[in-house]
CSV table of C-alpha atoms in Angstrom, one decimal:
chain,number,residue,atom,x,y,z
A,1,UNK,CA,97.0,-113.2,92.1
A,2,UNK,CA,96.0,-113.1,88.3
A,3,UNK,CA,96.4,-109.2,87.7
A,4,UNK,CA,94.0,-107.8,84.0
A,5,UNK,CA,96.3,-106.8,81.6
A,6,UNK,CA,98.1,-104.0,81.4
A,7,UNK,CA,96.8,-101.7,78.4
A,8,UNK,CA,98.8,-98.5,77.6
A,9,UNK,CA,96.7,-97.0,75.0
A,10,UNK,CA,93.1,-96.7,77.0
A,11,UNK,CA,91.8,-93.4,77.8
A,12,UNK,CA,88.5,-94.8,78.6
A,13,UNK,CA,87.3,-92.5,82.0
A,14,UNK,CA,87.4,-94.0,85.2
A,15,UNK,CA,84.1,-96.3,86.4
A,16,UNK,CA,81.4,-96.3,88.6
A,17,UNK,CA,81.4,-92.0,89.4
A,18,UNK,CA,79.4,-91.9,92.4
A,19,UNK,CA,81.0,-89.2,95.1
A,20,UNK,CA,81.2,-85.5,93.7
A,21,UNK,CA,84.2,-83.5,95.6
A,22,UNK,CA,82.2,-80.4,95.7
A,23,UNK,CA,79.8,-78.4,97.8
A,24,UNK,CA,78.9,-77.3,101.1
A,25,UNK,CA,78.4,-80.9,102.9
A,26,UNK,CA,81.5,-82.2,101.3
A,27,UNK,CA,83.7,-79.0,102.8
A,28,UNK,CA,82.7,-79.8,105.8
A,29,UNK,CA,82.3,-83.3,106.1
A,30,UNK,CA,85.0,-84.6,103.7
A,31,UNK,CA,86.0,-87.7,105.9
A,32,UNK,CA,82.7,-89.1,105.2
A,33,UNK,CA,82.9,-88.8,101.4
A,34,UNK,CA,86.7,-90.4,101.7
A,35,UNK,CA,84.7,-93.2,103.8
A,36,UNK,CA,82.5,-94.0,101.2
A,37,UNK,CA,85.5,-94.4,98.4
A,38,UNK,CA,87.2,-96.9,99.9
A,39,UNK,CA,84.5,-99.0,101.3
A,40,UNK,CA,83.3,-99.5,97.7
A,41,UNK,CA,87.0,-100.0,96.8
A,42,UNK,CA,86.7,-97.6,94.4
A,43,UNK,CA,88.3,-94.4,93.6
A,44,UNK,CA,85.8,-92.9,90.9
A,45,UNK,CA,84.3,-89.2,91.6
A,46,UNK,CA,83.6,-86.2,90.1
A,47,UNK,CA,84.7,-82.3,90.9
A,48,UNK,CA,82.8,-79.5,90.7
A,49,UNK,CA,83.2,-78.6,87.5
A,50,UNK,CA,82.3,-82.0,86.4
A,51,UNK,CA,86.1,-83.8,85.5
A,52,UNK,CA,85.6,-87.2,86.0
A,53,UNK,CA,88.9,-88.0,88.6
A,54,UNK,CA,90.2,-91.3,90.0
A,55,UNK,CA,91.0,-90.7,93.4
A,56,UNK,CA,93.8,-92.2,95.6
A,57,UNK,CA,92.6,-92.5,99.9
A,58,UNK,CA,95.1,-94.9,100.9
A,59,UNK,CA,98.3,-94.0,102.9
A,60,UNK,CA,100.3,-96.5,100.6
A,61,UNK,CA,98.2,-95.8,97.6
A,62,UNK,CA,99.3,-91.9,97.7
A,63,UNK,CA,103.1,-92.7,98.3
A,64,UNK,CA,102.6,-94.9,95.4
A,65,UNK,CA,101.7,-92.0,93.1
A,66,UNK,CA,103.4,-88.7,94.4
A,67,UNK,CA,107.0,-90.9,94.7
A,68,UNK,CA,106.3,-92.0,91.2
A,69,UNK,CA,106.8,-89.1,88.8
A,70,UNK,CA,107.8,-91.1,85.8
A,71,UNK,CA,104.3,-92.8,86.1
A,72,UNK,CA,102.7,-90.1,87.0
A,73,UNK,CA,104.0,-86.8,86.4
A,74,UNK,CA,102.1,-83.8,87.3
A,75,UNK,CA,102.8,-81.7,84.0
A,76,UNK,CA,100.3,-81.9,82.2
A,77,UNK,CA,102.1,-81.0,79.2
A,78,UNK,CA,103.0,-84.7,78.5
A,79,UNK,CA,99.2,-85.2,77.9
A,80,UNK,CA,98.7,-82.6,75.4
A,81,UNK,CA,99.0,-85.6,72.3
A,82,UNK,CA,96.0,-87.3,74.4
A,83,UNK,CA,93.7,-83.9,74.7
A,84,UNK,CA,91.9,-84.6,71.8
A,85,UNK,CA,90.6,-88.1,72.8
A,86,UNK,CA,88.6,-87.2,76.0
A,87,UNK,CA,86.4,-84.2,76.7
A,88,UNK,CA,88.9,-82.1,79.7
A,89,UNK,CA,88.3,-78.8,80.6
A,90,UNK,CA,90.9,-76.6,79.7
A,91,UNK,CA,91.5,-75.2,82.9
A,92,UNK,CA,92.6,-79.1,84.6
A,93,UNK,CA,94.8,-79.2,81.7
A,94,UNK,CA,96.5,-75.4,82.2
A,95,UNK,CA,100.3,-75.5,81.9
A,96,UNK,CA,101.9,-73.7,84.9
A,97,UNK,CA,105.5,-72.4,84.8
A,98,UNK,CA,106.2,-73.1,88.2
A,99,UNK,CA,107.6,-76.0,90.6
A,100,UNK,CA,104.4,-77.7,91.5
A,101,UNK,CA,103.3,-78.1,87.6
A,102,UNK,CA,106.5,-79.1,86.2
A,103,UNK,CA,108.7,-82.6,85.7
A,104,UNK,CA,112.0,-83.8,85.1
A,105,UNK,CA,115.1,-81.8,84.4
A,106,UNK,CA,112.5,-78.4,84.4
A,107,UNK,CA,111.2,-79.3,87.8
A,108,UNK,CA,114.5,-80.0,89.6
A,109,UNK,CA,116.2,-76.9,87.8
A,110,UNK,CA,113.3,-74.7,89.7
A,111,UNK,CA,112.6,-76.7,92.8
A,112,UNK,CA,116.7,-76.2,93.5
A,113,UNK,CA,116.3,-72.3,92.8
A,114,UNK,CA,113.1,-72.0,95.1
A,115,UNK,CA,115.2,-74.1,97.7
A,116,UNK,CA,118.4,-71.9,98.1
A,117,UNK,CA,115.8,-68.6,98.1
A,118,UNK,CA,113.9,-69.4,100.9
A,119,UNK,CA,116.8,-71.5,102.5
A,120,UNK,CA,118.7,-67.8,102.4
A,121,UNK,CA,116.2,-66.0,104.5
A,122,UNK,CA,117.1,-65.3,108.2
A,123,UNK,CA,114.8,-67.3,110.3
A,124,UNK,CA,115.5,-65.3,113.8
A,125,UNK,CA,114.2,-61.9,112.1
A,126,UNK,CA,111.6,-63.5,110.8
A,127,UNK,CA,110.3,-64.7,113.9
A,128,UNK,CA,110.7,-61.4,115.5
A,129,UNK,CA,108.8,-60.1,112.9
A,130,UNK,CA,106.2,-62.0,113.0
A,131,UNK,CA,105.6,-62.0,117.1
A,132,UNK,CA,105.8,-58.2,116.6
A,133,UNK,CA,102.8,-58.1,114.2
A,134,UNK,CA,100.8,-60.5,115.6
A,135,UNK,CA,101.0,-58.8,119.1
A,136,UNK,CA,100.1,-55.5,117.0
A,137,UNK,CA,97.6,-57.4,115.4
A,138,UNK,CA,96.2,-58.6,118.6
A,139,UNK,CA,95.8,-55.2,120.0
A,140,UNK,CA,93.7,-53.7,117.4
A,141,UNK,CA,91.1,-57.0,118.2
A,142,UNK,CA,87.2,-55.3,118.7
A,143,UNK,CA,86.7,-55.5,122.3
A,144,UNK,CA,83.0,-57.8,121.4
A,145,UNK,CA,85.3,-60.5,119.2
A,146,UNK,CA,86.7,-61.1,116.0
A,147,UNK,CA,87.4,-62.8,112.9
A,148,UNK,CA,90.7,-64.7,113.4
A,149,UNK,CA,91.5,-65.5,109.4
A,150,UNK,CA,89.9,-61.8,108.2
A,151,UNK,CA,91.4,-60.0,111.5
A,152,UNK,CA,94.8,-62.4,112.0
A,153,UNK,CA,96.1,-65.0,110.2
A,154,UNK,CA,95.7,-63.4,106.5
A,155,UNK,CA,96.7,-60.1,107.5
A,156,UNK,CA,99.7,-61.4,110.0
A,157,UNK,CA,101.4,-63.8,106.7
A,158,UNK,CA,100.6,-61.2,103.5
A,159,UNK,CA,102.4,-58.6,106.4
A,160,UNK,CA,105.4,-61.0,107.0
A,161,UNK,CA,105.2,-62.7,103.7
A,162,UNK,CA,105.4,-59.1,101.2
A,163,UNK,CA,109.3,-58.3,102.8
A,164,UNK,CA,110.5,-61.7,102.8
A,165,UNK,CA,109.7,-62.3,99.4
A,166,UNK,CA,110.5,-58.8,98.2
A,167,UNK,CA,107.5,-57.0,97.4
A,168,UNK,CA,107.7,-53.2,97.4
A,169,UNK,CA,106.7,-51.1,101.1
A,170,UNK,CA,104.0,-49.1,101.5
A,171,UNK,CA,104.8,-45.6,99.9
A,172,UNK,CA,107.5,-47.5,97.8
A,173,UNK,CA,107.0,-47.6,94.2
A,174,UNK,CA,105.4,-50.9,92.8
A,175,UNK,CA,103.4,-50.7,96.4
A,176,UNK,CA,100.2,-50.5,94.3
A,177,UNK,CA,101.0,-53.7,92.6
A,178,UNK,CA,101.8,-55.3,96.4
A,179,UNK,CA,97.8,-54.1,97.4
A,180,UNK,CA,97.0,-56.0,94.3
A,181,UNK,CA,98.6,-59.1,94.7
A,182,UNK,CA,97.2,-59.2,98.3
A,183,UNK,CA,93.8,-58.6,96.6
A,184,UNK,CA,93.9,-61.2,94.7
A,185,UNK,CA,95.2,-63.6,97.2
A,186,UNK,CA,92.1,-63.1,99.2
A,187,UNK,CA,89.8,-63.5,96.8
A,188,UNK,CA,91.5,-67.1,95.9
A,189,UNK,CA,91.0,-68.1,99.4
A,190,UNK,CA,86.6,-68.3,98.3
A,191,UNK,CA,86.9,-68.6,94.5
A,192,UNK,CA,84.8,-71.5,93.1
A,193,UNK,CA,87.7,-71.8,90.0
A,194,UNK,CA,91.2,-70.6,90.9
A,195,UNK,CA,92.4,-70.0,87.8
A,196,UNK,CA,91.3,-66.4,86.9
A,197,UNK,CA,92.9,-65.0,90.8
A,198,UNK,CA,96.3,-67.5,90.0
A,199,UNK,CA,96.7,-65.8,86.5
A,200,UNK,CA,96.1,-62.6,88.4
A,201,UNK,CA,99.1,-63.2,90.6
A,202,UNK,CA,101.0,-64.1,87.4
A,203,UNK,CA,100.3,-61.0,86.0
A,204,UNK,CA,101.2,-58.7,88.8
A,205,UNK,CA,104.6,-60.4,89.6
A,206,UNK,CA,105.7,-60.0,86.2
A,207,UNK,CA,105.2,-56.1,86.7
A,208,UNK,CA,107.0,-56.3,90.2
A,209,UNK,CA,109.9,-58.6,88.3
A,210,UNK,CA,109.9,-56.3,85.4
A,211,UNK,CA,110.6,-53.2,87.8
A,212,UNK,CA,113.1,-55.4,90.2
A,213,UNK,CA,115.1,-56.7,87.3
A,214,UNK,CA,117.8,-54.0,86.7
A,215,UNK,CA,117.4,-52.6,90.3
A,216,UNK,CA,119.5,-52.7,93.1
A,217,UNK,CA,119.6,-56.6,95.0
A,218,UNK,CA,117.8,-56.9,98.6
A,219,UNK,CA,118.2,-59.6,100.9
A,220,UNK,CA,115.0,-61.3,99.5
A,221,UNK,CA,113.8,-64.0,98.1
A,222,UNK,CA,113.0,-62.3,94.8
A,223,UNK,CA,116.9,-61.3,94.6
A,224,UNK,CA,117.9,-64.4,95.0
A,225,UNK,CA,115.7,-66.0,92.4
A,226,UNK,CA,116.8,-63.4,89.9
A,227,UNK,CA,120.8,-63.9,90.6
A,228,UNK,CA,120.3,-67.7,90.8
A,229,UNK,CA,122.7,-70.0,88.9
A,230,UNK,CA,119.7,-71.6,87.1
A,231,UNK,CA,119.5,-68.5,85.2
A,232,UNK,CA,115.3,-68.4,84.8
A,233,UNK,CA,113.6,-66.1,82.9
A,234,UNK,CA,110.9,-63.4,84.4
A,235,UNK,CA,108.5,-65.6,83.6
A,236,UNK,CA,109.8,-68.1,85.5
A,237,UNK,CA,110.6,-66.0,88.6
A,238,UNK,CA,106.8,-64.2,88.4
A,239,UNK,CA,105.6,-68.2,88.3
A,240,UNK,CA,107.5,-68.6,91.3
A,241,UNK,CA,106.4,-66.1,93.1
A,242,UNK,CA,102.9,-66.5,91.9
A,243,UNK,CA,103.2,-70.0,93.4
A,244,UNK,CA,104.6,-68.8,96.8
A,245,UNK,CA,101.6,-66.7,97.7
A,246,UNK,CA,99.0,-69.2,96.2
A,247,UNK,CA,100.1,-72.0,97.4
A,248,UNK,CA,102.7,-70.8,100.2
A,249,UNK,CA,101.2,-68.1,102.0
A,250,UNK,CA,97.4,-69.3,101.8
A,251,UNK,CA,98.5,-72.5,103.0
A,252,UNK,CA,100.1,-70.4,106.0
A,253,UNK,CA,97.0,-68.6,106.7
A,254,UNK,CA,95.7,-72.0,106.2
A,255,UNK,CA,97.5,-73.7,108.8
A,256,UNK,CA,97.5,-70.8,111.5
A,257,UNK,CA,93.7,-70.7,111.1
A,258,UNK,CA,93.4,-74.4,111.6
A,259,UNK,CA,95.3,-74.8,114.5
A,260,UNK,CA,94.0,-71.7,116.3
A,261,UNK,CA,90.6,-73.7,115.7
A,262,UNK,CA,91.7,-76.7,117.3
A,263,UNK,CA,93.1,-74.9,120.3
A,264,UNK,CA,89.7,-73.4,120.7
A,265,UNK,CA,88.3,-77.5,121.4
A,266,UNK,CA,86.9,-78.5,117.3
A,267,UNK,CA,88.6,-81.8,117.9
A,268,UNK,CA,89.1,-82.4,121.4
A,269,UNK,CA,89.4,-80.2,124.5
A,270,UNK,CA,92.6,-81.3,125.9
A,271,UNK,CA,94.9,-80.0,122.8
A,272,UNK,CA,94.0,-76.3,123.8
A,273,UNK,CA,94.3,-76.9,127.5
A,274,UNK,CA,97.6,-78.1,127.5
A,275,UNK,CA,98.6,-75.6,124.3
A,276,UNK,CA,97.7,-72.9,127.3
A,277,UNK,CA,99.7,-74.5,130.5
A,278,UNK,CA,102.4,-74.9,128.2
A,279,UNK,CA,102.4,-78.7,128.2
A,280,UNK,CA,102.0,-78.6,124.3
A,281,UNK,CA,104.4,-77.0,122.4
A,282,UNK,CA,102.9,-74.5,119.6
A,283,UNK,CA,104.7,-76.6,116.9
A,284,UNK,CA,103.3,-79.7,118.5
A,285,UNK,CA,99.3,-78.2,117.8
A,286,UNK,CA,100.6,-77.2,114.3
A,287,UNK,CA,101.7,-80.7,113.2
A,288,UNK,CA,98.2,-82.0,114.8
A,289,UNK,CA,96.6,-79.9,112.4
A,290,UNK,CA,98.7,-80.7,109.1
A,291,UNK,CA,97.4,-84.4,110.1
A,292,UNK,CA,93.8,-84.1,110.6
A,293,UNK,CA,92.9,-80.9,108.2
A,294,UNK,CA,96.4,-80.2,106.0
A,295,UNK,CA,95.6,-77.0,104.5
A,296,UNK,CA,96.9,-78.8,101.3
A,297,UNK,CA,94.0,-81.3,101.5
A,298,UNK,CA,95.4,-83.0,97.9
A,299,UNK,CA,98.0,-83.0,96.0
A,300,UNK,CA,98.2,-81.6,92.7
A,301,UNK,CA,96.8,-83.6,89.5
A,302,UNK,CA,98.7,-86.6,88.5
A,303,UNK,CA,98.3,-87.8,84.9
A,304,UNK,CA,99.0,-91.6,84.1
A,305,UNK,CA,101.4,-92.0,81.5
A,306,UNK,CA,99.5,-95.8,80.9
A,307,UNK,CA,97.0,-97.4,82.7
A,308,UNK,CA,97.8,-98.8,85.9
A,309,UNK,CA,96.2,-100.9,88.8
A,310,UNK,CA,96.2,-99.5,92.7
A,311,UNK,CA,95.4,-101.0,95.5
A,312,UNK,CA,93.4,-99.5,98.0
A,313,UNK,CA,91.8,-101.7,100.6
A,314,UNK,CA,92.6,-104.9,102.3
A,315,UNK,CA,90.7,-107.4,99.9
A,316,UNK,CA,89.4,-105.3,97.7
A,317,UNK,CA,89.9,-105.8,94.0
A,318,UNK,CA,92.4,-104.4,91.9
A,319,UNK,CA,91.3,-100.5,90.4
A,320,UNK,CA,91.7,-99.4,87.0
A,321,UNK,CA,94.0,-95.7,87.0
A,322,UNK,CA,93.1,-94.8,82.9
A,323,UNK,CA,96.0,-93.9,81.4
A,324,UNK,CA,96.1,-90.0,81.0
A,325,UNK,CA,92.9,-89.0,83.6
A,326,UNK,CA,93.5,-87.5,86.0
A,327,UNK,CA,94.7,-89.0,89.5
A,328,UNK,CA,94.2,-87.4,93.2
A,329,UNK,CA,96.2,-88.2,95.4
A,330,UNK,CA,94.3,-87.1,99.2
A,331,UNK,CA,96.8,-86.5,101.6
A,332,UNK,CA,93.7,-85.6,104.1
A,333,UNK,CA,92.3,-88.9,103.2
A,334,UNK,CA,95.9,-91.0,103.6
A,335,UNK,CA,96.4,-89.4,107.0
A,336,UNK,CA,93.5,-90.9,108.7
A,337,UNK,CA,93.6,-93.9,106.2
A,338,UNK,CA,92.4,-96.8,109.1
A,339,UNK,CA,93.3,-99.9,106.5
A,340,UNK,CA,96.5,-101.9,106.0
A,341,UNK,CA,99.2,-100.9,104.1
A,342,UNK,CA,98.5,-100.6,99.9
A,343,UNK,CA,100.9,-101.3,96.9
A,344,UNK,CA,101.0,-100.6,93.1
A,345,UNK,CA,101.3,-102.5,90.4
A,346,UNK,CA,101.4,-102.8,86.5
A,347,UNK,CA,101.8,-105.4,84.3
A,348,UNK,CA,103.7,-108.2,85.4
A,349,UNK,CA,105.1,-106.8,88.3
A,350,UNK,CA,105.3,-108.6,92.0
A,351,UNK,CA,102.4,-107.6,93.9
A,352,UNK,CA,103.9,-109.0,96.7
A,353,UNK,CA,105.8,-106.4,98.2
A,354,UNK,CA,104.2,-104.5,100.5
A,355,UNK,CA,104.4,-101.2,102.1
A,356,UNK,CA,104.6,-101.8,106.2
A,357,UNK,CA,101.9,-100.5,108.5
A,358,UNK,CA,102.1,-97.7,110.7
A,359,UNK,CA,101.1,-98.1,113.9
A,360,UNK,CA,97.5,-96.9,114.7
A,361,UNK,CA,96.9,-96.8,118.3
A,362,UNK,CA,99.2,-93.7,119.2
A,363,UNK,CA,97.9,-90.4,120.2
A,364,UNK,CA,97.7,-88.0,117.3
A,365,UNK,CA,99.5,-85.4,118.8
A,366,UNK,CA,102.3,-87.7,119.5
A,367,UNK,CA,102.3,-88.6,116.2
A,368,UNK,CA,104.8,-87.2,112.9
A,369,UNK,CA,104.1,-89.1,110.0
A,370,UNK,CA,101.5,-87.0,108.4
A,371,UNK,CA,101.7,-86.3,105.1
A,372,UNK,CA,100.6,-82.9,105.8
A,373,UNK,CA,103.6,-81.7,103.8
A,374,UNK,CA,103.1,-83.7,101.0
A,375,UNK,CA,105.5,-86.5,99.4
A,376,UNK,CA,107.7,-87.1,96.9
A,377,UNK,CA,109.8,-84.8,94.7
A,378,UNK,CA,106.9,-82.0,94.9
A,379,UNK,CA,106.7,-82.5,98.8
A,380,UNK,CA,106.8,-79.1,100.6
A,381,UNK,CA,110.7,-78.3,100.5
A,382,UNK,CA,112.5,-78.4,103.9
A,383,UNK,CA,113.1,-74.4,104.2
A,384,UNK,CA,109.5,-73.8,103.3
A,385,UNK,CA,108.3,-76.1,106.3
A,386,UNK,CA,110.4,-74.0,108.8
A,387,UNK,CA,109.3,-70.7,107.6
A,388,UNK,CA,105.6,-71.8,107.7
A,389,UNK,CA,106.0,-73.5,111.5
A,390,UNK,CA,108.2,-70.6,112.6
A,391,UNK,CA,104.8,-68.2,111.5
A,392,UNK,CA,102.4,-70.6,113.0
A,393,UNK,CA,104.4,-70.9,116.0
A,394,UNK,CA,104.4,-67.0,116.3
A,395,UNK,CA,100.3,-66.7,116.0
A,396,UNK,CA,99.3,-69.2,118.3
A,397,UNK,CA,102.3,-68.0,120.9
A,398,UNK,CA,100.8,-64.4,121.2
A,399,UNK,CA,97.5,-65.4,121.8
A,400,UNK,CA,98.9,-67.8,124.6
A,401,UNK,CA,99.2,-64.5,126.6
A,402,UNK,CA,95.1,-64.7,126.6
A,403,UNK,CA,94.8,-67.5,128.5
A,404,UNK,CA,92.0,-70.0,127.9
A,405,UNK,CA,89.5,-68.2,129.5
A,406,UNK,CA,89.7,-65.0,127.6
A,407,UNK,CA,89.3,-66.6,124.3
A,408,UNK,CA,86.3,-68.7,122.6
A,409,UNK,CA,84.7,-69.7,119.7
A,410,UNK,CA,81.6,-67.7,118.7
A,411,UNK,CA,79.8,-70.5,117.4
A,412,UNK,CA,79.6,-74.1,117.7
A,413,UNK,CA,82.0,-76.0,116.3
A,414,UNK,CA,79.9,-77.8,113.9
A,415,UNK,CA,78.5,-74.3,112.7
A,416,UNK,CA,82.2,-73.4,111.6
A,417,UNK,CA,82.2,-72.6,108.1
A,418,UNK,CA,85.0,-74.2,105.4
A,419,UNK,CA,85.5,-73.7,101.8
A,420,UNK,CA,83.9,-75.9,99.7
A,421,UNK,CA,87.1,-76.8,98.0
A,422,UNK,CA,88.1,-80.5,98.5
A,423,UNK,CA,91.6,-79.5,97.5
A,424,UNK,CA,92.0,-77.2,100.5
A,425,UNK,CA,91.6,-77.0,103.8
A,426,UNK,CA,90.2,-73.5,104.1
A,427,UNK,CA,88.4,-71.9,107.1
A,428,UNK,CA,85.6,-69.3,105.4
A,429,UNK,CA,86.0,-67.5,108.7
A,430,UNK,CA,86.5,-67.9,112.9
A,431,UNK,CA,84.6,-66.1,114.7
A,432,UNK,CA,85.7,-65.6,118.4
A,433,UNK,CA,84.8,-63.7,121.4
A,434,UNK,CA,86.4,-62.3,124.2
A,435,UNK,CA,84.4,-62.6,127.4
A,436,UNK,CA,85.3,-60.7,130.2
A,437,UNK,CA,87.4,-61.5,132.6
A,438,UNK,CA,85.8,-62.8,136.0
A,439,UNK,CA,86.1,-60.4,139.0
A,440,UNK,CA,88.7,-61.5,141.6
A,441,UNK,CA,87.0,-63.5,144.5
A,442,UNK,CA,87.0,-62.1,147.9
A,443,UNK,CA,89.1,-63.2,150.3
């Protein structure tokens, strides 16, 4: 295979923009969108707010670029030189001082911090706290139905979430700042550009940090962050736990909201039937969901230190990755990515090494190599993945106690409503009723 040449220097955008990621039918028919990338073996489209993106579908293809940091880093800070030469809005270019925006010797030195904070939080009271509120939670439902991500999910991880982390009770002082943070957490789950409510997080951490700095240590994850041998500043810690609730609890509420949805039949019937007997385990319908809608629908920008050449198809010609525009790499996409296995390649490296196949013809739910959690060195770190299946576990066990028949959707499925953010998989809403129970036949 004659490969072009390899040209560092070019900034020129990608070719051939034809899919937008935006909008109503793309929220809630994104596979189809994905569909129509790779069978024109090309990975050119455009957001919402009109950045021209190269996108990355294939299983292969993704690895390729989230386990490749020194070829494609996700701060964006190592672009700045390049700013000038292409028309980027600032926002896509917005320098984050936390784990998921950061490479290198910064990244590590924060990623290792967030790791021992979360890893030091006791997962058997956390359980128990969440089982408590969600049955509490449950009991307050409106006897006609109810919104399970207004009435449930959000308020069961923001109530779990606020201790764990380290946020101030109700009646406590700096409990004001707690209402506001969860404020603004809401109004990220629906907001067209997420930068104004992230900044808002930023902002009230670093008044929660500010107060918690010289006060007495709790066994929290804030504590832990503060006394950590990395040493990071308050502006590092408020990033942190800016990060936590924007990307780890609404990914939470994400993932509980999901998976009650496909226990109530949006996929197939037989998930929530055997969720109910008790064939499938809670855990098992949670990992079905991080496969087929990952509340993380795509990772994070990537921005190509040169220009590169991916692979996406079987056959299909090389395509162009501009150096310094930005890449996406869809983990939604890779996870129900039906093609052969893809490889990367620059220069005059072998293109003949492949990446082996998975096998395709295995039940979903069967099935654990999703990339739901993401991959590479900003993957979802281990303790975070426990906490998160520990809380989903807890939802979805409650509501077991309803039984099947006491428990449906309040529309059709095709009438549930997503956010139309191609980056997320966000329920707007699910609406449920509670029909009443069938009188006991007569003997």
């Amino acid at each position: 295979m004659t490969l072009p040449p390899a040209v560092p220097t070019s900034t020129d955008p990608p070719p051939d923009i034809r899919c937008p990621l935006a909008g109503a039918h793309f929220a809630a028919d994104p596979a189809t969108a994905y569909t129509s990338l790779r069978d024109g073996g090309l990975g050119a489209a455009v957001t919402a707010a009109g950045l021209p993106v190269t996108v990355v579908t294939g299983r292969a293809a993704v690895m390729a670029v989230l386990d490749n940091e020194g070829r494609f880093p996700a701060d964006p800070m190592d672009t700045q030189p390049w700013v000038h030469r292409y028309p980027l809005p600032a926002p896509a270019r917005r320098w984050r001082a936390d784990v998921r925006h950061t490479s290198g010797a910064h990244h590590e030195r924060l990623r290792r911090a967030i790791h021992d904070a979360l890893t030091g939080v006791d997962q058997f009271a956390l359980a128990a706290a969440a089982e408590t509120r969600a049955a509490e939670l449950i009991s307050g439902f409106p006897a006609d139905g109810a919104d399970l991500v207004l009435r449930y999910a959000f308020p069961l991880v923001i109530d779990i979430f606020a201790p764990m982390i380290g946020l101030p009770g109700a009646g406590e002082p700096g409990s004001e700042a707690r209402a506001r943070l969860e404020n603004e957490l809401w109004m990220l789950r629906g907001a067209e550009s997420t930068e104004p409510a992230h900044q808002g997080l930023v902002d009230i951490a670093l008044e929660v940090v500010a107060e918690r700095r010289g006060a007495p240590r709790r066994p929290d994850v804030l504590s832990r962050l503060l006394d950590h041998p990395a040493v990071l500043t308050d502006i590092e810690v408020a990033h942190q736990v800016a990060m936590l609730y924007s990307t780890g609890a609404a990914a939470v509420v994400d993932l509980i909201a999901g998976t009650l949805l496909q226990i109530l039949g949006y996929d197939r019937a037989d998930l929530g039937e055997r969720v109910f007997s008790g064939s499938l385990l809670p855990q098992d319908a949670a990992e079905y969901t991080l496969r087929t809608h990952p509340p993380v629908a795509i990772a994070g920008p990537r921005w190509p230190t040169g220009e590169h050449f991916l692979h996406t198809t079987a056959g299909a010609d090389l395509i162009r990755v501009p150096a310094w525009y930005p890449v996406l790499a869809s983990l939604a996409a890779a996870n129900t990515d039906p093609g052969p296995p893809a490889i990367t390649v620059t220069g005059d490296e072998d293109p003949s090494a492949a990446v082996p196949a998975l096998p395709r013809d295995e039940d979903p739910l069967d099935r654990r190599d999703h990339l739901g959690w993401g991959a590479g060195v900003h993957a979802c770190p281990v303790p975070a993945r426990d906490l998160a299946m520990i809380l989903a576990a807890a939802a979805v066990t409650q509501l077991q106690d309803l039984g099947p028949s006491d428990i449906a959707l309040a529309v059709r499925p095709s009438q549930v409503l997503w956010v139309a953010d191609p980056a997320r998989c966000t329920l707007a809403s699910l609406p449920v009723t509670f029909p009443p129970r069938s009188a006991p036949r007569a003997c």
